[in-house]
PDB file of C-alpha atoms in Angstrom:
ATOM      1  CA  MET W   1      55.317  -1.951  40.609  1.00 38.00           C
ATOM      2  CA  VAL W   2      52.636  -2.420  43.485  1.00 35.00           C
ATOM      3  CA  LYS W   3      48.983  -1.761  43.084  1.00 39.00           C
ATOM      4  CA  ARG W   4      47.724   0.299  46.227  1.00 38.00           C
ATOM      5  CA  GLY W   5      44.426  -1.473  46.748  1.00 39.00           C
ATOM      6  CA  THR W   6      41.351  -2.610  44.915  1.00 37.00           C
ATOM      7  CA  SER W   7      39.011   0.468  44.971  1.00 41.00           C
ATOM      8  CA  LYS W   8      38.511   2.371  41.687  1.00 43.00           C
ATOM      9  CA  SER W   9      40.256   5.640  43.153  1.00 39.00           C
ATOM     10  CA  GLU W  10      43.506   3.426  43.232  1.00 43.00           C
ATOM     11  CA  ASP W  11      43.337   1.852  39.759  1.00 46.00           C
ATOM     12  CA  LEU W  12      45.733   4.103  38.425  1.00 61.00           C
ATOM     13  CA  TRP W  13      49.165   2.148  38.993  1.00 63.00           C
ATOM     14  CA  ARG W  14      51.630   4.226  40.925  1.00 68.00           C
ATOM     15  CA  VAL W  15      55.455   3.676  39.879  1.00 71.00           C
ATOM     16  CA  PRO W  16      57.341   3.786  43.089  1.00 60.00           C
ATOM     17  CA  PRO W  17      60.284   6.358  43.281  1.00 60.00           C
ATOM     18  CA  PRO W  18      63.627   4.656  42.437  1.00 57.00           C
ATOM     19  CA  GLY W  19      64.742   5.186  46.129  1.00 55.00           C
ATOM     20  CA  ALA W  20      61.854   3.096  47.347  1.00 53.00           C
ATOM     21  CA  LEU W  21      63.423  -0.067  45.646  1.00 50.00           C
ATOM     22  CA  GLY W  22      66.929   0.265  47.255  1.00 56.00           C
ATOM     23  CA  PRO W  23      69.703   2.919  47.947  1.00 54.00           C
ATOM     24  CA  LEU W  24      70.746   5.199  45.058  1.00 53.00           C
ATOM     25  CA  ASP W  25      73.995   7.048  44.331  1.00 54.00           C
ATOM     26  CA  GLU W  26      74.323  10.735  43.772  1.00 50.00           C
ATOM     27  CA  HIS W  27      73.157  10.292  40.187  1.00 48.00           C
ATOM     28  CA  GLY W  28      69.976   8.708  40.970  1.00 50.00           C
ATOM     29  CA  ARG W  29      71.215   5.155  39.978  1.00 54.00           C
ATOM     30  CA  ARG W  30      70.338   2.042  42.249  1.00 53.00           C
ATOM     31  CA  ILE W  31      73.633   0.901  44.151  1.00 45.00           C
ATOM     32  CA  GLY W  32      74.816  -2.260  42.842  1.00 45.00           C
ATOM     33  CA  VAL W  33      72.409  -2.758  40.071  1.00 48.00           C
ATOM     34  CA  PRO W  34      73.606  -1.949  36.566  1.00 48.00           C
ATOM     35  CA  ALA W  35      71.935   0.360  34.335  1.00 53.00           C
ATOM     36  CA  PRO W  36      69.617  -1.066  31.673  1.00 58.00           C
ATOM     37  CA  ASP W  37      70.548  -0.516  28.112  1.00 74.00           C
ATOM     38  CA  LEU W  38      67.799   2.100  27.705  1.00 89.00           C
ATOM     39  CA  SER W  39      67.002   3.304  24.175  1.00 94.00           C
ATOM     40  CA  LEU W  40      64.900   6.268  24.553  1.00 96.00           C
ATOM     41  CA  SER W  41      63.483   9.226  22.131  1.00 97.00           C
ATOM     42  CA  ILE W  42      61.847  11.983  23.671  1.00 98.00           C
ATOM     43  CA  VAL W  43      59.531  13.759  21.280  1.00 98.00           C
ATOM     44  CA  ILE W  44      58.609  17.457  21.856  1.00 98.00           C
ATOM     45  CA  PRO W  45      56.028  19.375  19.560  1.00 98.00           C
ATOM     46  CA  CYS W  46      56.617  23.041  19.534  1.00 97.00           C
ATOM     47  CA  LEU W  47      55.328  26.172  17.992  1.00 96.00           C
ATOM     48  CA  ASN W  48      56.942  29.520  18.999  1.00 96.00           C
ATOM     49  CA  ALA W  49      57.957  27.816  22.390  1.00 96.00           C
ATOM     50  CA  GLU W  50      61.040  29.850  23.035  1.00 94.00           C
ATOM     51  CA  HIS W  51      59.851  30.985  26.454  1.00 91.00           C
ATOM     52  CA  GLY W  52      59.428  27.526  27.974  1.00 93.00           C
ATOM     53  CA  LEU W  53      61.547  25.280  26.039  1.00 97.00           C
ATOM     54  CA  ARG W  54      64.885  26.073  27.483  1.00 96.00           C
ATOM     55  CA  ARG W  55      63.733  25.070  30.740  1.00 96.00           C
ATOM     56  CA  THR W  56      62.204  21.901  29.266  1.00 97.00           C
ATOM     57  CA  LEU W  57      65.331  20.910  27.553  1.00 97.00           C
ATOM     58  CA  ASP W  58      67.665  21.692  30.591  1.00 95.00           C
ATOM     59  CA  ALA W  59      65.495  19.594  32.830  1.00 95.00           C
ATOM     60  CA  LEU W  60      66.303  16.582  30.405  1.00 94.00           C
ATOM     61  CA  THR W  61      70.176  16.875  31.182  1.00 85.00           C
ATOM     62  CA  GLY W  62      69.633  14.528  34.187  1.00 74.00           C
ATOM     63  CA  ALA W  63      69.527  11.421  31.940  1.00 81.00           C
ATOM     64  CA  ALA W  64      73.100  11.341  31.312  1.00 73.00           C
ATOM     65  CA  ARG W  65      73.809  11.270  35.191  1.00 72.00           C
ATOM     66  CA  SER W  66      71.508   8.192  35.371  1.00 73.00           C
ATOM     67  CA  GLY W  67      73.490   6.205  32.702  1.00 76.00           C
ATOM     68  CA  PHE W  68      71.605   6.837  29.429  1.00 84.00           C
ATOM     69  CA  THR W  69      71.569   9.398  26.672  1.00 90.00           C
ATOM     70  CA  PRO W  70      68.129   9.881  25.128  1.00 95.00           C
ATOM     71  CA  GLU W  71      67.534  11.192  21.724  1.00 97.00           C
ATOM     72  CA  ILE W  72      65.520  14.441  21.801  1.00 97.00           C
ATOM     73  CA  VAL W  73      63.461  15.299  18.694  1.00 98.00           C
ATOM     74  CA  VAL W  74      61.855  18.660  18.590  1.00 98.00           C
ATOM     75  CA  VAL W  75      59.225  18.973  16.021  1.00 98.00           C
ATOM     76  CA  ASP W  76      58.562  22.275  15.077  1.00 98.00           C
ATOM     77  CA  GLY W  77      55.137  23.546  13.560  1.00 97.00           C
ATOM     78  CA  GLY W  78      56.456  26.686  11.852  1.00 96.00           C
ATOM     79  CA  SER W  79      57.870  28.834  14.668  1.00 97.00           C
ATOM     80  CA  THR W  80      58.802  32.382  13.852  1.00 97.00           C
ATOM     81  CA  ASP W  81      60.667  32.904  17.178  1.00 96.00           C
ATOM     82  CA  ARG W  82      63.829  31.364  18.347  1.00 97.00           C
ATOM     83  CA  THR W  83      62.320  27.939  19.060  1.00 97.00           C
ATOM     84  CA  LYS W  84      64.448  26.114  16.558  1.00 97.00           C
ATOM     85  CA  GLU W  85      67.646  27.951  17.530  1.00 97.00           C
ATOM     86  CA  ILE W  86      67.208  27.130  21.203  1.00 97.00           C
ATOM     87  CA  ALA W  87      66.530  23.335  20.477  1.00 97.00           C
ATOM     88  CA  GLU W  88      69.473  22.930  18.161  1.00 96.00           C
ATOM     89  CA  ALA W  89      71.904  24.747  20.501  1.00 95.00           C
ATOM     90  CA  SER W  90      70.663  21.972  23.173  1.00 94.00           C
ATOM     91  CA  GLY W  91      71.745  19.271  20.879  1.00 94.00           C
ATOM     92  CA  ALA W  92      68.193  18.427  20.008  1.00 96.00           C
ATOM     93  CA  ARG W  93      67.096  17.010  16.625  1.00 97.00           C
ATOM     94  CA  VAL W  94      64.550  19.551  14.911  1.00 98.00           C
ATOM     95  CA  ILE W  95      62.351  18.350  12.218  1.00 98.00           C
ATOM     96  CA  GLU W  96      59.502  20.212  10.614  1.00 97.00           C
ATOM     97  CA  SER W  97      55.930  19.321  10.337  1.00 97.00           C
ATOM     98  CA  PRO W  98      52.673  20.995   9.587  1.00 96.00           C
ATOM     99  CA  PRO W  99      51.046  22.625  12.792  1.00 95.00           C
ATOM    100  CA  GLY W 100      48.936  20.887  15.101  1.00 94.00           C
ATOM    101  CA  ARG W 101      50.007  18.867  18.040  1.00 94.00           C
ATOM    102  CA  GLY W 102      48.520  15.470  16.895  1.00 96.00           C
ATOM    103  CA  THR W 103      50.295  16.037  13.758  1.00 97.00           C
ATOM    104  CA  GLN W 104      53.341  17.032  15.139  1.00 98.00           C
ATOM    105  CA  LEU W 105      53.475  14.101  17.756  1.00 98.00           C
ATOM    106  CA  ALA W 106      52.847  11.567  14.944  1.00 98.00           C
ATOM    107  CA  ALA W 107      55.752  13.036  12.907  1.00 98.00           C
ATOM    108  CA  GLY W 108      57.896  12.927  15.758  1.00 98.00           C
ATOM    109  CA  ALA W 109      57.233   9.361  16.646  1.00 98.00           C
ATOM    110  CA  ARG W 110      57.922   8.462  12.999  1.00 98.00           C
ATOM    111  CA  ALA W 111      61.147  10.050  13.129  1.00 98.00           C
ATOM    112  CA  ALA W 112      62.402   8.802  16.618  1.00 98.00           C
ATOM    113  CA  LYS W 113      64.901   6.043  16.704  1.00 97.00           C
ATOM    114  CA  GLY W 114      64.423   4.928  20.199  1.00 97.00           C
ATOM    115  CA  ASP W 115      62.631   1.544  21.625  1.00 97.00           C
ATOM    116  CA  TRP W 116      60.991   3.782  24.045  1.00 97.00           C
ATOM    117  CA  LEU W 117      58.976   7.081  23.347  1.00 98.00           C
ATOM    118  CA  LEU W 118      58.521   9.912  25.782  1.00 98.00           C
ATOM    119  CA  PHE W 119      56.150  12.656  24.414  1.00 98.00           C
ATOM    120  CA  LEU W 120      56.531  15.882  26.271  1.00 98.00           C
ATOM    121  CA  HIS W 121      55.113  19.214  25.584  1.00 97.00           C
ATOM    122  CA  GLY W 122      57.435  22.460  25.009  1.00 96.00           C
ATOM    123  CA  ASP W 123      56.450  24.191  28.273  1.00 96.00           C
ATOM    124  CA  THR W 124      56.677  21.377  30.623  1.00 97.00           C
ATOM    125  CA  ALA W 125      59.750  20.494  32.689  1.00 97.00           C
ATOM    126  CA  LEU W 126      60.362  17.220  34.488  1.00 97.00           C
ATOM    127  CA  ASP W 127      61.367  17.363  38.065  1.00 95.00           C
ATOM    128  CA  ARG W 128      64.743  15.779  39.174  1.00 90.00           C
ATOM    129  CA  GLY W 129      64.767  12.166  39.335  1.00 89.00           C
ATOM    130  CA  TRP W 130      62.570  11.739  36.324  1.00 93.00           C
ATOM    131  CA  ALA W 131      65.396   9.743  34.339  1.00 92.00           C
ATOM    132  CA  ALA W 132      65.848   7.200  37.051  1.00 88.00           C
ATOM    133  CA  SER W 133      61.999   6.552  37.317  1.00 91.00           C
ATOM    134  CA  VAL W 134      61.863   6.123  33.628  1.00 93.00           C
ATOM    135  CA  MET W 135      64.562   3.334  33.790  1.00 90.00           C
ATOM    136  CA  VAL W 136      62.832   1.520  36.749  1.00 89.00           C
ATOM    137  CA  PHE W 137      59.880   1.490  34.430  1.00 92.00           C
ATOM    138  CA  ALA W 138      61.662   0.380  31.367  1.00 93.00           C
ATOM    139  CA  SER W 139      63.686  -2.281  33.103  1.00 89.00           C
ATOM    140  CA  ASN W 140      60.308  -4.381  33.967  1.00 90.00           C
ATOM    141  CA  GLU W 141      59.428  -6.375  30.900  1.00 92.00           C
ATOM    142  CA  ARG W 142      55.534  -6.356  31.691  1.00 92.00           C
ATOM    143  CA  ASN W 143      55.772  -2.417  31.127  1.00 94.00           C
ATOM    144  CA  ARG W 144      56.343  -2.968  27.438  1.00 96.00           C
ATOM    145  CA  GLU W 145      52.655  -3.481  27.157  1.00 96.00           C
ATOM    146  CA  ARG W 146      51.884  -0.463  29.483  1.00 96.00           C
ATOM    147  CA  ALA W 147      52.170   3.269  29.597  1.00 97.00           C
ATOM    148  CA  ALA W 148      53.418   5.702  32.201  1.00 97.00           C
ATOM    149  CA  VAL W 149      52.727   9.431  32.814  1.00 97.00           C
ATOM    150  CA  PHE W 150      54.188  11.923  35.402  1.00 97.00           C
ATOM    151  CA  SER W 151      52.406  13.692  38.127  1.00 96.00           C
ATOM    152  CA  PHE W 152      50.723  16.959  37.124  1.00 97.00           C
ATOM    153  CA  ALA W 153      51.942  20.413  38.658  1.00 98.00           C
ATOM    154  CA  LEU W 154      51.963  24.136  37.617  1.00 97.00           C
ATOM    155  CA  ASP W 155      54.721  26.782  38.245  1.00 96.00           C
ATOM    156  CA  ASP W 156      52.458  28.957  40.026  1.00 96.00           C
ATOM    157  CA  GLU W 157      52.307  29.676  43.871  1.00 96.00           C
ATOM    158  CA  ARG W 158      48.595  30.762  44.010  1.00 96.00           C
ATOM    159  CA  PRO W 159      46.142  28.731  45.615  1.00 96.00           C
ATOM    160  CA  ALA W 160      44.288  28.333  42.281  1.00 96.00           C
ATOM    161  CA  ALA W 161      47.208  26.354  40.854  1.00 96.00           C
ATOM    162  CA  ARG W 162      47.059  23.957  43.923  1.00 96.00           C
ATOM    163  CA  ARG W 163      43.226  23.555  43.533  1.00 96.00           C
ATOM    164  CA  LEU W 164      43.616  22.591  39.874  1.00 96.00           C
ATOM    165  CA  GLU W 165      46.408  20.049  40.776  1.00 96.00           C
ATOM    166  CA  ARG W 166      43.959  18.437  43.213  1.00 96.00           C
ATOM    167  CA  ILE W 167      41.415  18.166  40.442  1.00 94.00           C
ATOM    168  CA  VAL W 168      43.727  16.668  38.027  1.00 95.00           C
ATOM    169  CA  ARG W 169      44.737  14.046  40.597  1.00 93.00           C
ATOM    170  CA  TRP W 170      41.179  13.232  40.988  1.00 92.00           C
ATOM    171  CA  ARG W 171      40.657  13.034  37.205  1.00 92.00           C
ATOM    172  CA  ASN W 172      43.760  10.746  37.067  1.00 91.00           C
ATOM    173  CA  ARG W 173      42.490   8.449  39.908  1.00 86.00           C
ATOM    174  CA  TRP W 174      38.686   8.239  39.075  1.00 85.00           C
ATOM    175  CA  LEU W 175      38.754   8.682  35.221  1.00 86.00           C
ATOM    176  CA  GLY W 176      42.123   7.606  34.287  1.00 89.00           C
ATOM    177  CA  LEU W 177      42.519  10.709  32.009  1.00 93.00           C
ATOM    178  CA  PRO W 178      45.870  12.346  32.147  1.00 95.00           C
ATOM    179  CA  TYR W 179      46.401  15.071  29.574  1.00 95.00           C
ATOM    180  CA  GLY W 180      49.495  15.607  27.471  1.00 95.00           C
ATOM    181  CA  ASP W 181      51.100  18.021  29.845  1.00 95.00           C
ATOM    182  CA  GLN W 182      51.868  15.046  32.115  1.00 97.00           C
ATOM    183  CA  GLY W 183      54.019  13.426  29.497  1.00 98.00           C
ATOM    184  CA  LEU W 184      53.549   9.725  28.156  1.00 98.00           C
ATOM    185  CA  LEU W 185      56.084   7.129  28.053  1.00 98.00           C
ATOM    186  CA  LEU W 186      55.520   3.905  26.305  1.00 98.00           C
ATOM    187  CA  HIS W 187      57.401   1.449  24.152  1.00 98.00           C
ATOM    188  CA  ARG W 188      57.426   1.789  20.632  1.00 98.00           C
ATOM    189  CA  ARG W 189      55.864  -1.486  19.817  1.00 98.00           C
ATOM    190  CA  PHE W 190      53.138  -0.862  22.098  1.00 98.00           C
ATOM    191  CA  TYR W 191      52.471   2.650  20.545  1.00 98.00           C
ATOM    192  CA  ARG W 192      52.318   1.318  17.031  1.00 98.00           C
ATOM    193  CA  ARG W 193      49.740  -1.422  18.009  1.00 98.00           C
ATOM    194  CA  LEU W 194      47.774   1.245  19.703  1.00 98.00           C
ATOM    195  CA  GLY W 195      47.680   3.200  16.365  1.00 98.00           C
ATOM    196  CA  GLY W 196      49.909   6.054  17.612  1.00 97.00           C
ATOM    197  CA  TYR W 197      48.595   9.606  17.673  1.00 98.00           C
ATOM    198  CA  LYS W 198      45.817  10.667  15.479  1.00 96.00           C
ATOM    199  CA  GLU W 199      46.561  13.710  13.351  1.00 94.00           C
ATOM    200  CA  ILE W 200      43.625  15.695  14.893  1.00 93.00           C
ATOM    201  CA  PRO W 201      43.768  19.177  15.853  1.00 88.00           C
ATOM    202  CA  LEU W 202      42.482  18.682  19.389  1.00 91.00           C
ATOM    203  CA  MET W 203      42.096  15.910  22.063  1.00 94.00           C
ATOM    204  CA  GLU W 204      44.885  13.954  20.528  1.00 96.00           C
ATOM    205  CA  ASP W 205      46.086  13.083  24.047  1.00 96.00           C
ATOM    206  CA  VAL W 206      42.654  11.950  25.399  1.00 96.00           C
ATOM    207  CA  ASP W 207      42.286   9.838  22.410  1.00 96.00           C
ATOM    208  CA  LEU W 208      45.305   7.971  22.908  1.00 97.00           C
ATOM    209  CA  ILE W 209      45.035   7.697  26.388  1.00 97.00           C
ATOM    210  CA  ARG W 210      41.571   6.082  26.007  1.00 95.00           C
ATOM    211  CA  ARG W 211      42.804   3.398  23.773  1.00 97.00           C
ATOM    212  CA  ILE W 212      45.692   2.582  26.407  1.00 96.00           C
ATOM    213  CA  GLY W 213      42.998   2.218  29.044  1.00 94.00           C
ATOM    214  CA  LEU W 214      43.140   2.639  32.737  1.00 91.00           C
ATOM    215  CA  SER W 215      44.398  -0.867  33.480  1.00 91.00           C
ATOM    216  CA  ARG W 216      47.575  -0.413  31.456  1.00 95.00           C
ATOM    217  CA  LEU W 217      48.327   3.194  32.751  1.00 95.00           C
ATOM    218  CA  ALA W 218      50.920   3.772  35.395  1.00 94.00           C
ATOM    219  CA  LEU W 219      51.698   6.999  37.395  1.00 94.00           C
ATOM    220  CA  PHE W 220      55.208   8.519  38.220  1.00 94.00           C
ATOM    221  CA  ASP W 221      55.549   9.995  41.590  1.00 92.00           C
ATOM    222  CA  VAL W 222      58.047  12.691  39.796  1.00 94.00           C
ATOM    223  CA  ARG W 223      56.122  15.850  38.851  1.00 96.00           C
ATOM    224  CA  ALA W 224      55.827  17.288  35.367  1.00 98.00           C
ATOM    225  CA  VAL W 225      55.914  21.074  36.076  1.00 98.00           C
ATOM    226  CA  THR W 226      53.939  22.909  33.091  1.00 97.00           C
ATOM    227  CA  SER W 227      53.886  26.827  32.639  1.00 96.00           C
ATOM    228  CA  ALA W 228      50.794  28.105  34.259  1.00 95.00           C
ATOM    229  CA  GLU W 229      50.690  31.201  31.856  1.00 94.00           C
ATOM    230  CA  ARG W 230      47.709  30.131  29.902  1.00 91.00           C
ATOM    231  CA  TYR W 231      45.696  29.777  33.046  1.00 93.00           C
ATOM    232  CA  VAL W 232      46.785  32.998  34.587  1.00 93.00           C
ATOM    233  CA  ARG W 233      45.963  34.922  31.280  1.00 91.00           C
ATOM    234  CA  GLY W 234      42.611  33.298  30.634  1.00 89.00           C
ATOM    235  CA  GLY W 235      41.652  32.633  34.280  1.00 94.00           C
ATOM    236  CA  TYR W 236      41.903  29.526  36.075  1.00 93.00           C
ATOM    237  CA  PHE W 237      38.218  28.911  36.539  1.00 91.00           C
ATOM    238  CA  ARG W 238      37.322  29.981  33.032  1.00 91.00           C
ATOM    239  CA  ARG W 239      39.739  27.971  31.461  1.00 90.00           C
ATOM    240  CA  ALA W 240      39.300  24.801  33.345  1.00 89.00           C
ATOM    241  CA  LEU W 241      35.582  25.168  32.559  1.00 90.00           C
ATOM    242  CA  ARG W 242      36.342  25.560  28.895  1.00 90.00           C
ATOM    243  CA  ASN W 243      38.516  22.351  28.991  1.00 89.00           C
ATOM    244  CA  LEU W 244      35.735  20.471  30.845  1.00 89.00           C
ATOM    245  CA  PHE W 245      33.318  21.517  28.051  1.00 92.00           C
ATOM    246  CA  CYS W 246      35.539  20.384  25.144  1.00 91.00           C
ATOM    247  CA  LEU W 247      36.200  16.962  26.939  1.00 91.00           C
ATOM    248  CA  THR W 248      32.441  16.620  27.197  1.00 92.00           C
ATOM    249  CA  LEU W 249      31.965  17.367  23.543  1.00 93.00           C
ATOM    250  CA  PHE W 250      34.766  14.925  22.527  1.00 92.00           C
ATOM    251  CA  PHE W 251      32.921  12.138  24.636  1.00 92.00           C
ATOM    252  CA  CYS W 252      29.815  13.081  22.768  1.00 93.00           C
ATOM    253  CA  ARG W 253      31.565  12.478  19.470  1.00 91.00           C
ATOM    254  CA  VAL W 254      31.739  15.898  18.301  1.00 91.00           C
ATOM    255  CA  PRO W 255      34.330  16.247  15.430  1.00 91.00           C
ATOM    256  CA  PRO W 256      37.717  17.469  16.767  1.00 88.00           C
ATOM    257  CA  ARG W 257      37.809  20.143  14.341  1.00 87.00           C
ATOM    258  CA  LEU W 258      34.732  21.739  15.531  1.00 89.00           C
ATOM    259  CA  ILE W 259      35.872  21.392  19.308  1.00 87.00           C
ATOM    260  CA  ALA W 260      39.105  23.199  18.132  1.00 87.00           C
ATOM    261  CA  ARG W 261      37.177  26.093  17.009  1.00 84.00           C
ATOM    262  CA  ILE W 262      35.400  26.573  20.388  1.00 78.00           C
ATOM    263  CA  TYR W 263      38.970  25.781  22.203  1.00 78.00           C
ATOM    264  CA  SER W 264      40.685  28.752  20.455  1.00 71.00           C
TER     265      SER W 264
END
């Protein structure tokens, strides 16, 4: 992993795509390099996520082609739709938890069996090549004390979506504040030492990222493509402004339960 300069705008480490480190076969594995024995659990918190979950789970099938089979743990917060049925049909292990993303993420981490943990939202699908990138990151012993996120993208062709993606890239580089919709990969031991996800109603992703710190954060070039439905429904500008307002309140130490009321 190579740092691309010394300016603050490049402080977020970038993980080179697997192809930059040598030729790959048709499954995304580096030719002539044995696949590491990767023990990975993917934790996906869900609540009435039937419309996006199938796409999220289908995108994870690339792992087998890269030489490993992750454990997939879907943490259901009391869905009344087909979320659990879709998850079970895909081979995921479904556990139940009280609703609340922080609570569900913490429950999923406790239930997961893998040495590496990948936390992923139920409406986010990882692009092709994600598994090979994870293997490259996990094969470096130094990265057991670091975490990695994916590049933010939206499944919307409107110019507003591209503007928001640029804003997120800026936030990643200058503030080191990726949100949960970019996924989060880290070793279980590192997760535990950080104290894990707090069971708070909002900002659980920002809270954990702040404890990780910019110097221990890496960025995959592979995209995490998130549903733009909530931005389309609520308006790109209004939702982005509300998110910024809630983030400001969090940094001003307003209790997350009060911020959650504003957010909802």
